[in-house]
mmCIF file of C-alpha atoms in Angstrom:
data_model
loop_
_atom_site.group_PDB
_atom_site.id
_atom_site.type_symbol
_atom_site.label_atom_id
_atom_site.label_comp_id
_atom_site.label_asym_id
_atom_site.label_seq_id
_atom_site.Cartn_x
_atom_site.Cartn_y
_atom_site.Cartn_z
ATOM 1 C CA UNK A 1 105.339 107.997 93.060
ATOM 2 C CA UNK A 2 104.706 109.220 96.548
ATOM 3 C CA UNK A 3 106.252 107.512 99.488
ATOM 4 C CA UNK A 4 108.762 107.486 102.308
ATOM 5 C CA UNK A 5 112.430 106.942 101.902
ATOM 6 C CA UNK A 6 114.948 106.058 104.576
ATOM 7 C CA UNK A 7 118.682 106.082 104.249
ATOM 8 C CA UNK A 8 120.992 104.369 104.563
ATOM 9 C CA UNK A 9 119.559 100.846 104.503
ATOM 10 C CA UNK A 10 122.440 99.489 106.576
ATOM 11 C CA UNK A 11 124.508 101.557 109.086
ATOM 12 C CA UNK A 12 127.440 100.572 111.187
ATOM 13 C CA UNK A 13 128.540 102.616 114.094
ATOM 14 C CA UNK A 14 131.415 102.437 116.558
ATOM 15 C CA UNK A 15 130.633 102.810 120.259
ATOM 16 C CA UNK A 16 130.672 106.372 121.351
ATOM 17 C CA UNK A 17 129.646 107.804 118.032
ATOM 18 C CA UNK A 18 126.466 109.679 117.141
ATOM 19 C CA UNK A 19 124.729 108.735 113.908
ATOM 20 C CA UNK A 20 121.813 110.290 112.080
ATOM 21 C CA UNK A 21 119.169 108.320 110.203
ATOM 22 C CA UNK A 22 117.377 110.042 107.387
ATOM 23 C CA UNK A 23 113.604 110.021 106.726
ATOM 24 C CA UNK A 24 111.970 111.901 103.853
ATOM 25 C CA UNK A 25 108.361 111.783 102.650
ATOM 26 C CA UNK A 26 106.660 113.335 99.669
ATOM 27 C CA UNK A 27 103.127 112.435 100.695
ATOM 28 C CA UNK A 28 102.389 115.902 102.128
ATOM 29 C CA UNK A 29 101.722 114.264 105.470
ATOM 30 C CA UNK A 30 101.746 116.344 108.633
ATOM 31 C CA UNK A 31 102.544 113.610 111.160
ATOM 32 C CA UNK A 32 105.760 111.566 111.182
ATOM 33 C CA UNK A 33 106.995 108.863 113.554
ATOM 34 C CA UNK A 34 110.141 106.933 114.488
ATOM 35 C CA UNK A 35 109.928 103.386 115.749
ATOM 36 C CA UNK A 36 112.511 100.909 116.954
ATOM 37 C CA UNK A 37 112.059 97.201 116.252
ATOM 38 C CA UNK A 38 114.121 94.485 117.932
ATOM 39 C CA UNK A 39 114.218 90.879 116.701
ATOM 40 C CA UNK A 40 110.964 89.085 117.379
ATOM 41 C CA UNK A 41 109.395 92.101 118.965
ATOM 42 C CA UNK A 42 106.845 94.717 118.065
ATOM 43 C CA UNK A 43 107.330 98.382 117.365
ATOM 44 C CA UNK A 44 108.288 100.819 120.105
ATOM 45 C CA UNK A 45 107.683 104.521 119.521
ATOM 46 C CA UNK A 46 110.749 106.778 119.905
ATOM 47 C CA UNK A 47 109.563 110.241 118.846
ATOM 48 C CA UNK A 48 106.708 111.624 116.828
ATOM 49 C CA UNK A 49 105.883 114.986 115.269
ATOM 50 C CA UNK A 50 102.444 116.189 114.269
ATOM 51 C CA UNK A 51 103.553 119.466 112.769
ATOM 52 C CA UNK A 52 106.675 121.256 111.668
ATOM 53 C CA UNK A 53 108.876 122.605 114.393
ATOM 54 C CA UNK A 54 107.137 120.493 117.072
ATOM 55 C CA UNK A 55 107.745 116.946 118.322
ATOM 56 C CA UNK A 56 107.000 114.779 121.323
ATOM 57 C CA UNK A 57 108.779 111.937 123.105
ATOM 58 C CA UNK A 58 107.472 108.460 122.648
ATOM 59 C CA UNK A 59 107.910 105.515 124.968
ATOM 60 C CA UNK A 60 111.680 105.063 124.533
ATOM 61 C CA UNK A 61 113.147 108.550 123.708
ATOM 62 C CA UNK A 62 116.263 108.356 125.988
ATOM 63 C CA UNK A 63 119.371 108.415 123.955
ATOM 64 C CA UNK A 64 117.714 109.738 120.848
ATOM 65 C CA UNK A 65 117.044 113.167 119.371
ATOM 66 C CA UNK A 66 115.055 114.424 116.383
ATOM 67 C CA UNK A 67 114.238 117.639 114.511
ATOM 68 C CA UNK A 68 111.395 118.718 112.245
ATOM 69 C CA UNK A 69 112.465 121.808 110.370
ATOM 70 C CA UNK A 70 110.652 120.823 107.161
ATOM 71 C CA UNK A 71 107.442 119.002 106.590
ATOM 72 C CA UNK A 72 109.125 116.466 104.381
ATOM 73 C CA UNK A 73 111.986 115.522 106.701
ATOM 74 C CA UNK A 74 112.258 113.991 110.186
ATOM 75 C CA UNK A 75 115.833 112.847 110.909
ATOM 76 C CA UNK A 76 116.673 110.748 113.942
ATOM 77 C CA UNK A 77 119.970 111.009 115.741
ATOM 78 C CA UNK A 78 121.101 108.016 117.774
ATOM 79 C CA UNK A 79 123.474 109.435 120.381
ATOM 80 C CA UNK A 80 126.222 107.809 122.382
ATOM 81 C CA UNK A 81 123.858 107.955 125.396
ATOM 82 C CA UNK A 82 121.785 105.127 123.791
ATOM 83 C CA UNK A 83 123.227 102.086 125.512
ATOM 84 C CA UNK A 84 121.901 99.430 123.163
ATOM 85 C CA UNK A 85 121.276 100.984 119.750
ATOM 86 C CA UNK A 86 121.549 97.936 117.556
ATOM 87 C CA UNK A 87 118.136 97.515 116.037
ATOM 88 C CA UNK A 88 115.914 98.028 113.004
ATOM 89 C CA UNK A 89 114.571 101.575 112.774
ATOM 90 C CA UNK A 90 111.331 102.451 110.934
ATOM 91 C CA UNK A 91 110.072 105.804 110.000
ATOM 92 C CA UNK A 92 106.387 106.389 109.235
ATOM 93 C CA UNK A 93 104.038 109.187 108.273
ATOM 94 C CA UNK A 94 100.295 109.688 108.612
ATOM 95 C CA UNK A 95 97.885 111.797 106.674
ATOM 96 C CA UNK A 96 94.968 113.824 107.916
ATOM 97 C CA UNK A 97 91.962 112.244 109.531
ATOM 98 C CA UNK A 98 90.411 111.592 106.165
ATOM 99 C CA UNK A 99 92.936 108.814 105.692
ATOM 100 C CA UNK A 100 91.553 107.102 108.889
ATOM 101 C CA UNK A 101 94.896 107.142 110.642
ATOM 102 C CA UNK A 102 96.785 104.838 108.273
ATOM 103 C CA UNK A 103 100.491 104.985 108.733
ATOM 104 C CA UNK A 104 102.838 104.672 105.752
ATOM 105 C CA UNK A 105 106.204 103.163 106.525
ATOM 106 C CA UNK A 106 109.597 103.496 104.989
ATOM 107 C CA UNK A 107 111.825 100.489 104.201
ATOM 108 C CA UNK A 108 113.815 100.831 107.404
ATOM 109 C CA UNK A 109 117.418 101.276 108.486
ATOM 110 C CA UNK A 110 119.300 98.450 110.171
ATOM 111 C CA UNK A 111 121.796 99.984 112.654
ATOM 112 C CA UNK A 112 124.652 97.824 114.034
ATOM 113 C CA UNK A 113 127.064 98.964 116.712
ATOM 114 C CA UNK A 114 130.518 97.429 116.300
ATOM 115 C CA UNK B 1 96.138 103.335 128.247
ATOM 116 C CA UNK B 2 95.510 101.801 124.859
ATOM 117 C CA UNK B 3 96.808 98.322 124.191
ATOM 118 C CA UNK B 4 96.698 95.574 121.607
ATOM 119 C CA UNK B 5 97.167 91.897 122.363
ATOM 120 C CA UNK B 6 97.949 89.513 119.541
ATOM 121 C CA UNK B 7 97.979 85.714 119.341
ATOM 122 C CA UNK B 8 101.487 84.577 120.036
ATOM 123 C CA UNK B 9 103.433 82.992 117.259
ATOM 124 C CA UNK B 10 105.041 81.622 115.371
ATOM 125 C CA UNK B 11 102.239 80.100 113.336
ATOM 126 C CA UNK B 12 103.148 77.403 110.780
ATOM 127 C CA UNK B 13 100.597 76.248 108.230
ATOM 128 C CA UNK B 14 100.552 74.165 105.105
ATOM 129 C CA UNK B 15 99.631 75.790 101.842
ATOM 130 C CA UNK B 16 95.807 76.166 101.386
ATOM 131 C CA UNK B 17 95.099 75.895 105.125
ATOM 132 C CA UNK B 18 92.777 78.305 106.931
ATOM 133 C CA UNK B 19 94.396 81.074 108.881
ATOM 134 C CA UNK B 20 93.202 82.909 112.035
ATOM 135 C CA UNK B 21 95.355 85.383 113.915
ATOM 136 C CA UNK B 22 93.575 86.678 117.041
ATOM 137 C CA UNK B 23 93.718 90.325 118.082
ATOM 138 C CA UNK B 24 91.993 91.986 120.977
ATOM 139 C CA UNK B 25 92.283 95.603 122.139
ATOM 140 C CA UNK B 26 91.733 98.008 124.903
ATOM 141 C CA UNK B 27 91.036 101.617 124.098
ATOM 142 C CA UNK B 28 89.169 104.627 125.194
ATOM 143 C CA UNK B 29 86.827 106.167 122.672
ATOM 144 C CA UNK B 30 86.229 104.711 119.219
ATOM 145 C CA UNK B 31 89.468 103.555 117.671
ATOM 146 C CA UNK B 32 90.115 102.679 114.051
ATOM 147 C CA UNK B 33 91.684 99.179 113.725
ATOM 148 C CA UNK B 34 94.354 97.978 111.330
ATOM 149 C CA UNK B 35 96.270 94.973 110.174
ATOM 150 C CA UNK B 36 99.732 95.626 108.799
ATOM 151 C CA UNK B 37 102.081 93.019 107.166
ATOM 152 C CA UNK B 38 105.872 93.055 107.256
ATOM 153 C CA UNK B 39 107.962 91.006 104.855
ATOM 154 C CA UNK B 40 111.564 90.144 105.786
ATOM 155 C CA UNK B 41 113.839 93.105 105.887
ATOM 156 C CA UNK B 42 111.126 95.635 104.892
ATOM 157 C CA UNK B 43 108.855 98.170 106.465
ATOM 158 C CA UNK B 44 105.233 97.626 107.328
ATOM 159 C CA UNK B 45 102.443 97.795 104.796
ATOM 160 C CA UNK B 46 98.787 98.306 105.388
ATOM 161 C CA UNK B 47 96.817 95.115 104.788
ATOM 162 C CA UNK B 48 93.370 96.193 105.810
ATOM 163 C CA UNK B 49 91.479 98.459 108.167
ATOM 164 C CA UNK B 50 88.072 99.128 109.712
ATOM 165 C CA UNK B 51 86.782 102.280 111.304
ATOM 166 C CA UNK B 52 83.579 101.387 113.244
ATOM 167 C CA UNK B 53 81.758 98.529 114.795
ATOM 168 C CA UNK B 54 80.735 95.660 112.441
ATOM 169 C CA UNK B 55 82.891 97.057 109.599
ATOM 170 C CA UNK B 56 84.693 94.400 107.703
ATOM 171 C CA UNK B 57 88.130 95.144 106.196
ATOM 172 C CA UNK B 58 89.346 93.027 103.346
ATOM 173 C CA UNK B 59 92.281 92.808 100.976
ATOM 174 C CA UNK B 60 94.124 90.024 99.058
ATOM 175 C CA UNK B 61 91.805 87.351 100.443
ATOM 176 C CA UNK B 62 92.342 88.495 104.077
ATOM 177 C CA UNK B 63 89.403 89.689 106.179
ATOM 178 C CA UNK B 64 88.879 91.078 109.654
ATOM 179 C CA UNK B 65 85.650 92.326 111.305
ATOM 180 C CA UNK B 66 85.523 95.053 113.918
ATOM 181 C CA UNK B 67 83.760 93.483 116.915
ATOM 182 C CA UNK B 68 83.046 96.129 119.555
ATOM 183 C CA UNK B 69 81.230 93.754 121.902
ATOM 184 C CA UNK B 70 84.301 91.498 122.192
ATOM 185 C CA UNK B 71 86.892 94.234 121.466
ATOM 186 C CA UNK B 72 88.401 92.044 118.800
ATOM 187 C CA UNK B 73 89.699 92.308 115.233
ATOM 188 C CA UNK B 74 90.779 88.800 114.225
ATOM 189 C CA UNK B 75 92.525 88.317 110.913
ATOM 190 C CA UNK B 76 91.341 85.403 108.664
ATOM 191 C CA UNK B 77 92.158 83.921 105.268
ATOM 192 C CA UNK B 78 90.558 80.923 103.780
ATOM 193 C CA UNK B 79 93.503 79.502 101.901
ATOM 194 C CA UNK B 80 97.004 80.673 102.612
ATOM 195 C CA UNK B 81 99.880 80.658 100.129
ATOM 196 C CA UNK B 82 103.628 80.440 100.597
ATOM 197 C CA UNK B 83 103.796 84.106 99.593
ATOM 198 C CA UNK B 84 101.709 84.996 102.696
ATOM 199 C CA UNK B 85 104.668 84.132 104.930
ATOM 200 C CA UNK B 86 105.382 87.317 106.858
ATOM 201 C CA UNK B 87 104.912 89.079 110.215
ATOM 202 C CA UNK B 88 101.379 90.446 110.875
ATOM 203 C CA UNK B 89 100.726 93.349 113.228
ATOM 204 C CA UNK B 90 97.381 94.394 114.693
ATOM 205 C CA UNK B 91 97.147 98.106 115.517
ATOM 206 C CA UNK B 92 94.720 100.723 116.700
ATOM 207 C CA UNK B 93 94.527 104.387 116.209
ATOM 208 C CA UNK B 94 92.705 106.998 118.248
ATOM 209 C CA UNK B 95 92.487 110.746 117.809
ATOM 210 C CA UNK B 96 95.461 111.213 120.096
ATOM 211 C CA UNK B 97 97.780 111.076 117.059
ATOM 212 C CA UNK B 98 99.632 107.877 117.921
ATOM 213 C CA UNK B 99 99.048 104.306 116.941
ATOM 214 C CA UNK B 100 99.384 101.316 119.282
ATOM 215 C CA UNK B 101 100.772 98.088 117.763
ATOM 216 C CA UNK B 102 100.621 94.482 118.967
ATOM 217 C CA UNK B 103 103.817 92.536 119.149
ATOM 218 C CA UNK B 104 103.363 90.873 115.777
ATOM 219 C CA UNK B 105 102.670 87.266 114.758
ATOM 220 C CA UNK B 106 105.076 85.409 112.486
ATOM 221 C CA UNK B 107 103.375 83.271 109.885
ATOM 222 C CA UNK B 108 105.234 80.623 107.897
ATOM 223 C CA UNK B 109 103.393 78.771 105.128
ATOM 224 C CA UNK B 110 105.012 75.551 103.859
ATOM 225 C CA UNK B 111 104.375 74.143 100.398
#
């Protein structure tokens, strides 16, 4: 079955540590996205990538970094510069225009800073 | 820039009640419109979509019609079930490569 996987499901971090969240897709999608979701709030775009080896900042990129070395993978690093990283992180991918822009989401990673 | 405004929640209904969640948008060009659903602790799933004016998207008893004249895409269901309890997001997509999401509306259906 094609889909998007995120790991781990739960992640705990001590203050001052960097952590990396994994996102893998086997849908052969070009575009991938990272969102942050806080309780009772909508999705805020962190970074997105429309092609391998290229990515753009979203609305809240400060304190985060990404890479896109392979089409299938778009890992997100939460750095110590992110002052309030506790949140639910969602990865998504999107197919070509023929799919009308539908985004396919992974199950999410819940990050808690201790 | 593009924006989506959703009806504020939470919304609480009894089983078999009629559901409407309002969504209006602002966008340049001709966006595609979407409703996504999120169950507790999970990612979002596509519920339905529409790509041009007067299109009606439908799935699992839910419907929404793309109204260009009122820039709206309201979600409706004639008879909700307990299993419909979730958070619903309205979203739009333009050719710029990004989607814009509303803040989400939490629906609770009581038996």
